Amino acid sequence: MKRLYYFLLDKEYFGFKKHFLDSAVSNLYLYHKMRWLFLFIAIGASAEDYFLYEFYKKNFFEINTFVTLRRRRIVTELLNRKGHREWVEDKKVFENKFQDLLHRAVWDIDNGNYKDFERFVRSCKKVIAKPVNGYEGCGIYVLRGQDDLRKVYEKLRNGYVVEEYLEQEGILHELNPGTCNTIRVNVLHLEGQDIIPAAYLRMGRDDNGVDNFRHGGIAALVDAETGIISTYGRDMKGHKYLVHPCSGKPFVGLQIPNWGGVIGTVHEAAKRLESVPFSSWDIAVVGEEVAVIEGNTYGNMGGQQCLDQIGKWEIYKNFRGFWHDGGYLIRVC
């Protein structure tokens, strides 16, 4: 029953009024709500889907090409249900399994005391603390040596990881110097081959510490073959940007540095997580190094589809017939 609720009636599907008020749609509230309710029943569209993918502008045939929330959950649960998802979803396990791909110092808060913590922060100059099971940039602290470390240390002792904050250089730093601006790469690792449905650059604003799309960040689609940004920037509220609003740097045509290294690192990470066919990876380019920031196994379709407003259901629906049996991937339909 709980599983059925997750697919059909979970709270993430709802909140239509809030999304309507935050959107560019200014009238015909009841019309759009009834239209969304039809799409919710027919193809599992959430209220957020309706506005993020601009379904209010599209006909049903166009809408039906998108991976909605229900479709995303069905695909990810079907593909990943028996894999070692905890290897990336639990950040402590992740740091252990992917240690050589991190390229940053990590401090184990469970095996130290306040003095060790203070020493680690001061040695790094800047650190980021993240909830062990956190997601979407929630609950994050960015700390410096001059901060009130004693006060925050008590909060971090309850389920946090603490890492060195990576300082970038070059164009990725210049886009928004106040954040570490990362690339999200989505991977389907099936029968020994990798398919990359989408990749996009995520950028923060000012000095807010995170580049997450859901915390005021901006994203732009990256061509997976070349590493060149192919779209304007966009935020969660649908505002579009030809240049970054804080730095004035243009998006379209910008080449991501060391793109070959980014793709190579993603392939290696996905290979290690072979029991989980569908994964997403946040990658930071820092000088000559390519660092894996974190991974997840829940799909994150928003950035893949809203940036170019092109649905990706055709890519994913072809993999609904895969399931796990004895550790091997078997095609059943």
mmCIF file with all atom_site columns, N, CA, C and O in Angstrom, residues 261-309:
data_model
loop_
_atom_site.group_PDB
_atom_site.id
_atom_site.type_symbol
_atom_site.label_atom_id
_atom_site.label_alt_id
_atom_site.label_comp_id
_atom_site.label_asym_id
_atom_site.label_entity_id
_atom_site.label_seq_id
_atom_site.pdbx_PDB_ins_code
_atom_site.Cartn_x
_atom_site.Cartn_y
_atom_site.Cartn_z
_atom_site.occupancy
_atom_site.B_iso_or_equiv
_atom_site.pdbx_formal_charge
_atom_site.auth_seq_id
_atom_site.auth_comp_id
_atom_site.auth_asym_id
_atom_site.auth_atom_id
_atom_site.pdbx_PDB_model_num
ATOM 1   N N  . GLY A 1 261 ? 37.774 14.685 -19.617 1.00 0.00 ? 261 GLY A N  1
ATOM 2   C CA . GLY A 1 261 ? 37.974 14.205 -18.243 1.00 0.00 ? 261 GLY A CA 1
ATOM 3   C C  . GLY A 1 261 ? 36.657 14.061 -17.497 1.00 0.00 ? 261 GLY A C  1
ATOM 4   O O  . GLY A 1 261 ? 36.489 13.137 -16.692 1.00 0.00 ? 261 GLY A O  1
ATOM 5   N N  . VAL A 1 262 ? 35.721 14.968 -17.747 1.00 0.00 ? 262 VAL A N  1
ATOM 6   C CA . VAL A 1 262 ? 34.398 14.887 -17.111 1.00 0.00 ? 262 VAL A CA 1
ATOM 7   C C  . VAL A 1 262 ? 33.712 13.588 -17.512 1.00 0.00 ? 262 VAL A C  1
ATOM 8   O O  . VAL A 1 262 ? 33.230 12.824 -16.660 1.00 0.00 ? 262 VAL A O  1
ATOM 9   N N  . ILE A 1 263 ? 33.657 13.318 -18.811 1.00 0.00 ? 263 ILE A N  1
ATOM 10  C CA . ILE A 1 263 ? 32.974 12.122 -19.309 1.00 0.00 ? 263 ILE A CA 1
ATOM 11  C C  . ILE A 1 263 ? 33.691 10.857 -18.840 1.00 0.00 ? 263 ILE A C  1
ATOM 12  O O  . ILE A 1 263 ? 33.049 9.872  -18.438 1.00 0.00 ? 263 ILE A O  1
ATOM 13  N N  . GLY A 1 264 ? 35.023 10.878 -18.859 1.00 0.00 ? 264 GLY A N  1
ATOM 14  C CA . GLY A 1 264 ? 35.772 9.714  -18.382 1.00 0.00 ? 264 GLY A CA 1
ATOM 15  C C  . GLY A 1 264 ? 35.507 9.417  -16.919 1.00 0.00 ? 264 GLY A C  1
ATOM 16  O O  . GLY A 1 264 ? 35.359 8.245  -16.518 1.00 0.00 ? 264 GLY A O  1
ATOM 17  N N  . THR A 1 265 ? 35.422 10.461 -16.101 1.00 0.00 ? 265 THR A N  1
ATOM 18  C CA . THR A 1 265 ? 35.143 10.286 -14.670 1.00 0.00 ? 265 THR A CA 1
ATOM 19  C C  . THR A 1 265 ? 33.736 9.747  -14.448 1.00 0.00 ? 265 THR A C  1
ATOM 20  O O  . THR A 1 265 ? 33.516 8.874  -13.604 1.00 0.00 ? 265 THR A O  1
ATOM 21  N N  . VAL A 1 266 ? 32.775 10.250 -15.216 1.00 0.00 ? 266 VAL A N  1
ATOM 22  C CA . VAL A 1 266 ? 31.398 9.769  -15.100 1.00 0.00 ? 266 VAL A CA 1
ATOM 23  C C  . VAL A 1 266 ? 31.308 8.293  -15.485 1.00 0.00 ? 266 VAL A C  1
ATOM 24  O O  . VAL A 1 266 ? 30.641 7.500  -14.808 1.00 0.00 ? 266 VAL A O  1
ATOM 25  N N  . HIS A 1 267 ? 31.980 7.911  -16.545 1.00 0.00 ? 267 HIS A N  1
ATOM 26  C CA . HIS A 1 267 ? 31.986 6.499  -16.951 1.00 0.00 ? 267 HIS A CA 1
ATOM 27  C C  . HIS A 1 267 ? 32.556 5.616  -15.841 1.00 0.00 ? 267 HIS A C  1
ATOM 28  O O  . HIS A 1 267 ? 32.017 4.545  -15.553 1.00 0.00 ? 267 HIS A O  1
ATOM 29  N N  . GLU A 1 268 ? 33.642 6.075  -15.220 1.00 0.00 ? 268 GLU A N  1
ATOM 30  C CA . GLU A 1 268 ? 34.255 5.293  -14.146 1.00 0.00 ? 268 GLU A CA 1
ATOM 31  C C  . GLU A 1 268 ? 33.329 5.190  -12.947 1.00 0.00 ? 268 GLU A C  1
ATOM 32  O O  . GLU A 1 268 ? 33.175 4.115  -12.351 1.00 0.00 ? 268 GLU A O  1
ATOM 33  N N  . ALA A 1 269 ? 32.693 6.279  -12.576 1.00 0.00 ? 269 ALA A N  1
ATOM 34  C CA . ALA A 1 269 ? 31.765 6.267  -11.428 1.00 0.00 ? 269 ALA A CA 1
ATOM 35  C C  . ALA A 1 269 ? 30.581 5.347  -11.705 1.00 0.00 ? 269 ALA A C  1
ATOM 36  O O  . ALA A 1 269 ? 30.185 4.546  -10.848 1.00 0.00 ? 269 ALA A O  1
ATOM 37  N N  . ALA A 1 270 ? 29.997 5.453  -12.906 1.00 0.00 ? 270 ALA A N  1
ATOM 38  C CA . ALA A 1 270 ? 28.849 4.614  -13.253 1.00 0.00 ? 270 ALA A CA 1
ATOM 39  C C  . ALA A 1 270 ? 29.237 3.139  -13.293 1.00 0.00 ? 270 ALA A C  1
ATOM 40  O O  . ALA A 1 270 ? 28.447 2.268  -12.907 1.00 0.00 ? 270 ALA A O  1
ATOM 41  N N  . LYS A 1 271 ? 30.437 2.849  -13.749 1.00 0.00 ? 271 LYS A N  1
ATOM 42  C CA . LYS A 1 271 ? 30.912 1.458  -13.802 1.00 0.00 ? 271 LYS A CA 1
ATOM 43  C C  . LYS A 1 271 ? 31.007 0.861  -12.406 1.00 0.00 ? 271 LYS A C  1
ATOM 44  O O  . LYS A 1 271 ? 30.658 -0.296 -12.181 1.00 0.00 ? 271 LYS A O  1
ATOM 45  N N  . ARG A 1 272 ? 31.483 1.633  -11.449 1.00 0.00 ? 272 ARG A N  1
ATOM 46  C CA . ARG A 1 272 ? 31.594 1.151  -10.069 1.00 0.00 ? 272 ARG A CA 1
ATOM 47  C C  . ARG A 1 272 ? 30.205 0.898  -9.468  1.00 0.00 ? 272 ARG A C  1
ATOM 48  O O  . ARG A 1 272 ? 30.053 0.060  -8.587  1.00 0.00 ? 272 ARG A O  1
ATOM 49  N N  . LEU A 1 273 ? 29.236 1.644  -9.949  1.00 0.00 ? 273 LEU A N  1
ATOM 50  C CA . LEU A 1 273 ? 27.866 1.508  -9.442  1.00 0.00 ? 273 LEU A CA 1
ATOM 51  C C  . LEU A 1 273 ? 27.049 0.636  -10.399 1.00 0.00 ? 273 LEU A C  1
ATOM 52  O O  . LEU A 1 273 ? 25.886 0.898  -10.649 1.00 0.00 ? 273 LEU A O  1
ATOM 53  N N  . GLU A 1 274 ? 27.681 -0.385 -10.918 1.00 0.00 ? 274 GLU A N  1
ATOM 54  C CA . GLU A 1 274 ? 27.095 -1.169 -12.010 1.00 0.00 ? 274 GLU A CA 1
ATOM 55  C C  . GLU A 1 274 ? 25.746 -1.793 -11.650 1.00 0.00 ? 274 GLU A C  1
ATOM 56  O O  . GLU A 1 274 ? 24.892 -2.005 -12.508 1.00 0.00 ? 274 GLU A O  1
ATOM 57  N N  . SER A 1 275 ? 25.531 -2.089 -10.376 1.00 0.00 ? 275 SER A N  1
ATOM 58  C CA . SER A 1 275 ? 24.260 -2.700 -9.981  1.00 0.00 ? 275 SER A CA 1
ATOM 59  C C  . SER A 1 275 ? 23.109 -1.704 -10.002 1.00 0.00 ? 275 SER A C  1
ATOM 60  O O  . SER A 1 275 ? 21.951 -2.077 -9.818  1.00 0.00 ? 275 SER A O  1
ATOM 61  N N  . VAL A 1 276 ? 23.418 -0.426 -10.238 1.00 0.00 ? 276 VAL A N  1
ATOM 62  C CA . VAL A 1 276 ? 22.391 0.627  -10.327 1.00 0.00 ? 276 VAL A CA 1
ATOM 63  C C  . VAL A 1 276 ? 22.473 1.215  -11.738 1.00 0.00 ? 276 VAL A C  1
ATOM 64  O O  . VAL A 1 276 ? 23.300 2.089  -12.002 1.00 0.00 ? 276 VAL A O  1
ATOM 65  N N  . PRO A 1 277 ? 21.646 0.747  -12.665 1.00 0.00 ? 277 PRO A N  1
ATOM 66  C CA . PRO A 1 277 ? 21.788 1.144  -14.064 1.00 0.00 ? 277 PRO A CA 1
ATOM 67  C C  . PRO A 1 277 ? 21.557 2.628  -14.352 1.00 0.00 ? 277 PRO A C  1
ATOM 68  O O  . PRO A 1 277 ? 22.097 3.150  -15.321 1.00 0.00 ? 277 PRO A O  1
ATOM 69  N N  . PHE A 1 278 ? 20.731 3.298  -13.548 1.00 0.00 ? 278 PHE A N  1
ATOM 70  C CA . PHE A 1 278 ? 20.417 4.702  -13.831 1.00 0.00 ? 278 PHE A CA 1
ATOM 71  C C  . PHE A 1 278 ? 20.939 5.571  -12.703 1.00 0.00 ? 278 PHE A C  1
ATOM 72  O O  . PHE A 1 278 ? 20.506 5.440  -11.548 1.00 0.00 ? 278 PHE A O  1
ATOM 73  N N  . SER A 1 279 ? 21.888 6.449  -13.012 1.00 0.00 ? 279 SER A N  1
ATOM 74  C CA . SER A 1 279 ? 22.471 7.305  -11.975 1.00 0.00 ? 279 SER A CA 1
ATOM 75  C C  . SER A 1 279 ? 22.749 8.692  -12.530 1.00 0.00 ? 279 SER A C  1
ATOM 76  O O  . SER A 1 279 ? 22.805 8.901  -13.744 1.00 0.00 ? 279 SER A O  1
ATOM 77  N N  . SER A 1 280 ? 22.901 9.640  -11.621 1.00 0.00 ? 280 SER A N  1
ATOM 78  C CA . SER A 1 280 ? 23.258 11.014 -11.979 1.00 0.00 ? 280 SER A CA 1
ATOM 79  C C  . SER A 1 280 ? 24.455 11.422 -11.135 1.00 0.00 ? 280 SER A C  1
ATOM 80  O O  . SER A 1 280 ? 24.535 11.078 -9.950  1.00 0.00 ? 280 SER A O  1
ATOM 81  N N  . TRP A 1 281 ? 25.369 12.207 -11.727 1.00 0.00 ? 281 TRP A N  1
ATOM 82  C CA . TRP A 1 281 ? 26.623 12.566 -11.069 1.00 0.00 ? 281 TRP A CA 1
ATOM 83  C C  . TRP A 1 281 ? 26.852 14.063 -11.148 1.00 0.00 ? 281 TRP A C  1
ATOM 84  O O  . TRP A 1 281 ? 26.705 14.659 -12.217 1.00 0.00 ? 281 TRP A O  1
ATOM 85  N N  . ASP A 1 282 ? 27.215 14.651 -10.015 1.00 0.00 ? 282 ASP A N  1
ATOM 86  C CA . ASP A 1 282 ? 27.584 16.064 -9.966  1.00 0.00 ? 282 ASP A CA 1
ATOM 87  C C  . ASP A 1 282 ? 29.103 16.154 -9.995  1.00 0.00 ? 282 ASP A C  1
ATOM 88  O O  . ASP A 1 282 ? 29.779 15.602 -9.120  1.00 0.00 ? 282 ASP A O  1
ATOM 89  N N  . ILE A 1 283 ? 29.622 16.850 -10.991 1.00 0.00 ? 283 ILE A N  1
ATOM 90  C CA . ILE A 1 283 ? 31.053 16.880 -11.274 1.00 0.00 ? 283 ILE A CA 1
ATOM 91  C C  . ILE A 1 283 ? 31.564 18.318 -11.198 1.00 0.00 ? 283 ILE A C  1
ATOM 92  O O  . ILE A 1 283 ? 30.938 19.235 -11.747 1.00 0.00 ? 283 ILE A O  1
ATOM 93  N N  . ALA A 1 284 ? 32.718 18.497 -10.546 1.00 0.00 ? 284 ALA A N  1
ATOM 94  C CA . ALA A 1 284 ? 33.365 19.809 -10.500 1.00 0.00 ? 284 ALA A CA 1
ATOM 95  C C  . ALA A 1 284 ? 34.710 19.731 -11.213 1.00 0.00 ? 284 ALA A C  1
ATOM 96  O O  . ALA A 1 284 ? 35.497 18.817 -10.958 1.00 0.00 ? 284 ALA A O  1
ATOM 97  N N  . VAL A 1 285 ? 34.947 20.672 -12.106 1.00 0.00 ? 285 VAL A N  1
ATOM 98  C CA . VAL A 1 285 ? 36.253 20.794 -12.748 1.00 0.00 ? 285 VAL A CA 1
ATOM 99  C C  . VAL A 1 285 ? 37.045 21.822 -11.957 1.00 0.00 ? 285 VAL A C  1
ATOM 100 O O  . VAL A 1 285 ? 36.658 22.987 -11.853 1.00 0.00 ? 285 VAL A O  1
ATOM 101 N N  . VAL A 1 286 ? 38.164 21.370 -11.375 1.00 0.00 ? 286 VAL A N  1
ATOM 102 C CA . VAL A 1 286 ? 38.990 22.233 -10.525 1.00 0.00 ? 286 VAL A CA 1
ATOM 103 C C  . VAL A 1 286 ? 40.418 22.188 -11.072 1.00 0.00 ? 286 VAL A C  1
ATOM 104 O O  . VAL A 1 286 ? 41.168 21.239 -10.822 1.00 0.00 ? 286 VAL A O  1
ATOM 105 N N  . GLY A 1 287 ? 40.784 23.210 -11.844 1.00 0.00 ? 287 GLY A N  1
ATOM 106 C CA . GLY A 1 287 ? 42.089 23.175 -12.501 1.00 0.00 ? 287 GLY A CA 1
ATOM 107 C C  . GLY A 1 287 ? 42.148 22.006 -13.471 1.00 0.00 ? 287 GLY A C  1
ATOM 108 O O  . GLY A 1 287 ? 41.297 21.826 -14.332 1.00 0.00 ? 287 GLY A O  1
ATOM 109 N N  . GLU A 1 288 ? 43.165 21.157 -13.303 1.00 0.00 ? 288 GLU A N  1
ATOM 110 C CA . GLU A 1 288 ? 43.314 19.972 -14.159 1.00 0.00 ? 288 GLU A CA 1
ATOM 111 C C  . GLU A 1 288 ? 42.555 18.766 -13.629 1.00 0.00 ? 288 GLU A C  1
ATOM 112 O O  . GLU A 1 288 ? 42.476 17.737 -14.299 1.00 0.00 ? 288 GLU A O  1
ATOM 113 N N  . GLU A 1 289 ? 42.010 18.883 -12.433 1.00 0.00 ? 289 GLU A N  1
ATOM 114 C CA . GLU A 1 289 ? 41.336 17.745 -11.812 1.00 0.00 ? 289 GLU A CA 1
ATOM 115 C C  . GLU A 1 289 ? 39.827 17.769 -12.062 1.00 0.00 ? 289 GLU A C  1
ATOM 116 O O  . GLU A 1 289 ? 39.224 18.829 -12.205 1.00 0.00 ? 289 GLU A O  1
ATOM 117 N N  . VAL A 1 290 ? 39.256 16.568 -12.106 1.00 0.00 ? 290 VAL A N  1
ATOM 118 C CA . VAL A 1 290 ? 37.812 16.399 -12.222 1.00 0.00 ? 290 VAL A CA 1
ATOM 119 C C  . VAL A 1 290 ? 37.335 15.649 -10.988 1.00 0.00 ? 290 VAL A C  1
ATOM 120 O O  . VAL A 1 290 ? 37.734 14.507 -10.758 1.00 0.00 ? 290 VAL A O  1
ATOM 121 N N  . ALA A 1 291 ? 36.529 16.296 -10.170 1.00 0.00 ? 291 ALA A N  1
ATOM 122 C CA . ALA A 1 291 ? 36.106 15.732 -8.884  1.00 0.00 ? 291 ALA A CA 1
ATOM 123 C C  . ALA A 1 291 ? 34.632 15.351 -8.913  1.00 0.00 ? 291 ALA A C  1
ATOM 124 O O  . ALA A 1 291 ? 33.788 16.109 -9.411  1.00 0.00 ? 291 ALA A O  1
ATOM 125 N N  . VAL A 1 292 ? 34.327 14.174 -8.379  1.00 0.00 ? 292 VAL A N  1
ATOM 126 C CA . VAL A 1 292 ? 32.931 13.781 -8.192  1.00 0.00 ? 292 VAL A CA 1
ATOM 127 C C  . VAL A 1 292 ? 32.438 14.400 -6.882  1.00 0.00 ? 292 VAL A C  1
ATOM 128 O O  . VAL A 1 292 ? 32.981 14.121 -5.813  1.00 0.00 ? 292 VAL A O  1
ATOM 129 N N  . ILE A 1 293 ? 31.438 15.249 -6.968  1.00 0.00 ? 293 ILE A N  1
ATOM 130 C CA . ILE A 1 293 ? 30.878 15.881 -5.770  1.00 0.00 ? 293 ILE A CA 1
ATOM 131 C C  . ILE A 1 293 ? 29.916 14.921 -5.076  1.00 0.00 ? 293 ILE A C  1
ATOM 132 O O  . ILE A 1 293 ? 30.008 14.677 -3.884  1.00 0.00 ? 293 ILE A O  1
ATOM 133 N N  . GLU A 1 294 ? 28.990 14.362 -5.832  1.00 0.00 ? 294 GLU A N  1
ATOM 134 C CA . GLU A 1 294 ? 28.096 13.339 -5.303  1.00 0.00 ? 294 GLU A CA 1
ATOM 135 C C  . GLU A 1 294 ? 27.332 12.686 -6.436  1.00 0.00 ? 294 GLU A C  1
ATOM 136 O O  . GLU A 1 294 ? 27.381 13.131 -7.593  1.00 0.00 ? 294 GLU A O  1
ATOM 137 N N  . GLY A 1 295 ? 26.632 11.612 -6.103  1.00 0.00 ? 295 GLY A N  1
ATOM 138 C CA . GLY A 1 295 ? 25.807 10.926 -7.078  1.00 0.00 ? 295 GLY A CA 1
ATOM 139 C C  . GLY A 1 295 ? 24.416 10.722 -6.513  1.00 0.00 ? 295 GLY A C  1
ATOM 140 O O  . GLY A 1 295 ? 24.189 10.885 -5.312  1.00 0.00 ? 295 GLY A O  1
ATOM 141 N N  . ASN A 1 296 ? 23.453 10.386 -7.378  1.00 0.00 ? 296 ASN A N  1
ATOM 142 C CA . ASN A 1 296 ? 22.132 10.007 -6.889  1.00 0.00 ? 296 ASN A CA 1
ATOM 143 C C  . ASN A 1 296 ? 21.490 9.029  -7.863  1.00 0.00 ? 296 ASN A C  1
ATOM 144 O O  . ASN A 1 296 ? 21.944 8.877  -9.000  1.00 0.00 ? 296 ASN A O  1
ATOM 145 N N  . THR A 1 297 ? 20.439 8.390  -7.403  1.00 0.00 ? 297 THR A N  1
ATOM 146 C CA . THR A 1 297 ? 19.810 7.323  -8.192  1.00 0.00 ? 297 THR A CA 1
ATOM 147 C C  . THR A 1 297 ? 18.312 7.554  -8.381  1.00 0.00 ? 297 THR A C  1
ATOM 148 O O  . THR A 1 297 ? 17.573 6.612  -8.620  1.00 0.00 ? 297 THR A O  1
ATOM 149 N N  . TYR A 1 298 ? 17.868 8.811  -8.312  1.00 0.00 ? 298 TYR A N  1
ATOM 150 C CA . TYR A 1 298 ? 16.432 9.096  -8.353  1.00 0.00 ? 298 TYR A CA 1
ATOM 151 C C  . TYR A 1 298 ? 15.971 9.826  -9.606  1.00 0.00 ? 298 TYR A C  1
ATOM 152 O O  . TYR A 1 298 ? 14.834 10.251 -9.686  1.00 0.00 ? 298 TYR A O  1
ATOM 153 N N  . GLY A 1 299 ? 16.837 10.007 -10.573 1.00 0.00 ? 299 GLY A N  1
ATOM 154 C CA . GLY A 1 299 ? 16.362 10.480 -11.875 1.00 0.00 ? 299 GLY A CA 1
ATOM 155 C C  . GLY A 1 299 ? 16.611 11.931 -12.213 1.00 0.00 ? 299 GLY A C  1
ATOM 156 O O  . GLY A 1 299 ? 17.180 12.230 -13.249 1.00 0.00 ? 299 GLY A O  1
ATOM 157 N N  . ASN A 1 300 ? 16.155 12.852 -11.378 1.00 0.00 ? 300 ASN A N  1
ATOM 158 C CA . ASN A 1 300 ? 16.353 14.285 -11.624 1.00 0.00 ? 300 ASN A CA 1
ATOM 159 C C  . ASN A 1 300 ? 16.059 14.681 -13.060 1.00 0.00 ? 300 ASN A C  1
ATOM 160 O O  . ASN A 1 300 ? 16.932 15.121 -13.799 1.00 0.00 ? 300 ASN A O  1
ATOM 161 N N  . MET A 1 301 ? 14.823 14.516 -13.461 1.00 0.00 ? 301 MET A N  1
ATOM 162 C CA . MET A 1 301 ? 14.436 14.808 -14.840 1.00 0.00 ? 301 MET A CA 1
ATOM 163 C C  . MET A 1 301 ? 14.279 16.298 -15.121 1.00 0.00 ? 301 MET A C  1
ATOM 164 O O  . MET A 1 301 ? 14.292 16.721 -16.277 1.00 0.00 ? 301 MET A O  1
ATOM 165 N N  . GLY A 1 302 ? 14.117 17.109 -14.071 1.00 0.00 ? 302 GLY A N  1
ATOM 166 C CA . GLY A 1 302 ? 13.817 18.527 -14.267 1.00 0.00 ? 302 GLY A CA 1
ATOM 167 C C  . GLY A 1 302 ? 14.787 19.227 -15.190 1.00 0.00 ? 302 GLY A C  1
ATOM 168 O O  . GLY A 1 302 ? 14.402 19.801 -16.216 1.00 0.00 ? 302 GLY A O  1
ATOM 169 N N  . GLY A 1 303 ? 16.074 19.191 -14.856 1.00 0.00 ? 303 GLY A N  1
ATOM 170 C CA . GLY A 1 303 ? 17.075 19.858 -15.671 1.00 0.00 ? 303 GLY A CA 1
ATOM 171 C C  . GLY A 1 303 ? 17.229 19.251 -17.047 1.00 0.00 ? 303 GLY A C  1
ATOM 172 O O  . GLY A 1 303 ? 17.575 19.940 -18.012 1.00 0.00 ? 303 GLY A O  1
ATOM 173 N N  . GLN A 1 304 ? 16.979 17.964 -17.158 1.00 0.00 ? 304 GLN A N  1
ATOM 174 C CA . GLN A 1 304 ? 17.120 17.300 -18.453 1.00 0.00 ? 304 GLN A CA 1
ATOM 175 C C  . GLN A 1 304 ? 16.099 17.799 -19.466 1.00 0.00 ? 304 GLN A C  1
ATOM 176 O O  . GLN A 1 304 ? 16.380 17.850 -20.663 1.00 0.00 ? 304 GLN A O  1
ATOM 177 N N  . GLN A 1 305 ? 14.899 18.163 -18.998 1.00 0.00 ? 305 GLN A N  1
ATOM 178 C CA . GLN A 1 305 ? 13.804 18.455 -19.919 1.00 0.00 ? 305 GLN A CA 1
ATOM 179 C C  . GLN A 1 305 ? 13.387 19.915 -19.967 1.00 0.00 ? 305 GLN A C  1
ATOM 180 O O  . GLN A 1 305 ? 12.908 20.382 -21.004 1.00 0.00 ? 305 GLN A O  1
ATOM 181 N N  . CYS A 1 306 ? 13.563 20.648 -18.864 1.00 0.00 ? 306 CYS A N  1
ATOM 182 C CA . CYS A 1 306 ? 13.031 22.014 -18.851 1.00 0.00 ? 306 CYS A CA 1
ATOM 183 C C  . CYS A 1 306 ? 13.943 22.993 -19.588 1.00 0.00 ? 306 CYS A C  1
ATOM 184 O O  . CYS A 1 306 ? 13.479 24.038 -20.046 1.00 0.00 ? 306 CYS A O  1
ATOM 185 N N  . LEU A 1 307 ? 15.223 22.663 -19.726 1.00 0.00 ? 307 LEU A N  1
ATOM 186 C CA . LEU A 1 307 ? 16.153 23.633 -20.302 1.00 0.00 ? 307 LEU A CA 1
ATOM 187 C C  . LEU A 1 307 ? 15.970 23.804 -21.801 1.00 0.00 ? 307 LEU A C  1
ATOM 188 O O  . LEU A 1 307 ? 16.109 24.902 -22.329 1.00 0.00 ? 307 LEU A O  1
ATOM 189 N N  . ASP A 1 308 ? 15.668 22.696 -22.496 1.00 0.00 ? 308 ASP A N  1
ATOM 190 C CA . ASP A 1 308 ? 15.375 22.815 -23.926 1.00 0.00 ? 308 ASP A CA 1
ATOM 191 C C  . ASP A 1 308 ? 13.906 22.580 -24.240 1.00 0.00 ? 308 ASP A C  1
ATOM 192 O O  . ASP A 1 308 ? 13.487 22.654 -25.394 1.00 0.00 ? 308 ASP A O  1
ATOM 193 N N  . GLN A 1 309 ? 13.099 22.282 -23.172 1.00 0.00 ? 309 GLN A N  1
ATOM 194 C CA . GLN A 1 309 ? 11.663 22.026 -23.332 1.00 0.00 ? 309 GLN A CA 1
ATOM 195 C C  . GLN A 1 309 ? 11.395 20.899 -24.336 1.00 0.00 ? 309 GLN A C  1
ATOM 196 O O  . GLN A 1 309 ? 10.415 20.922 -25.081 1.00 0.00 ? 309 GLN A O  1
#
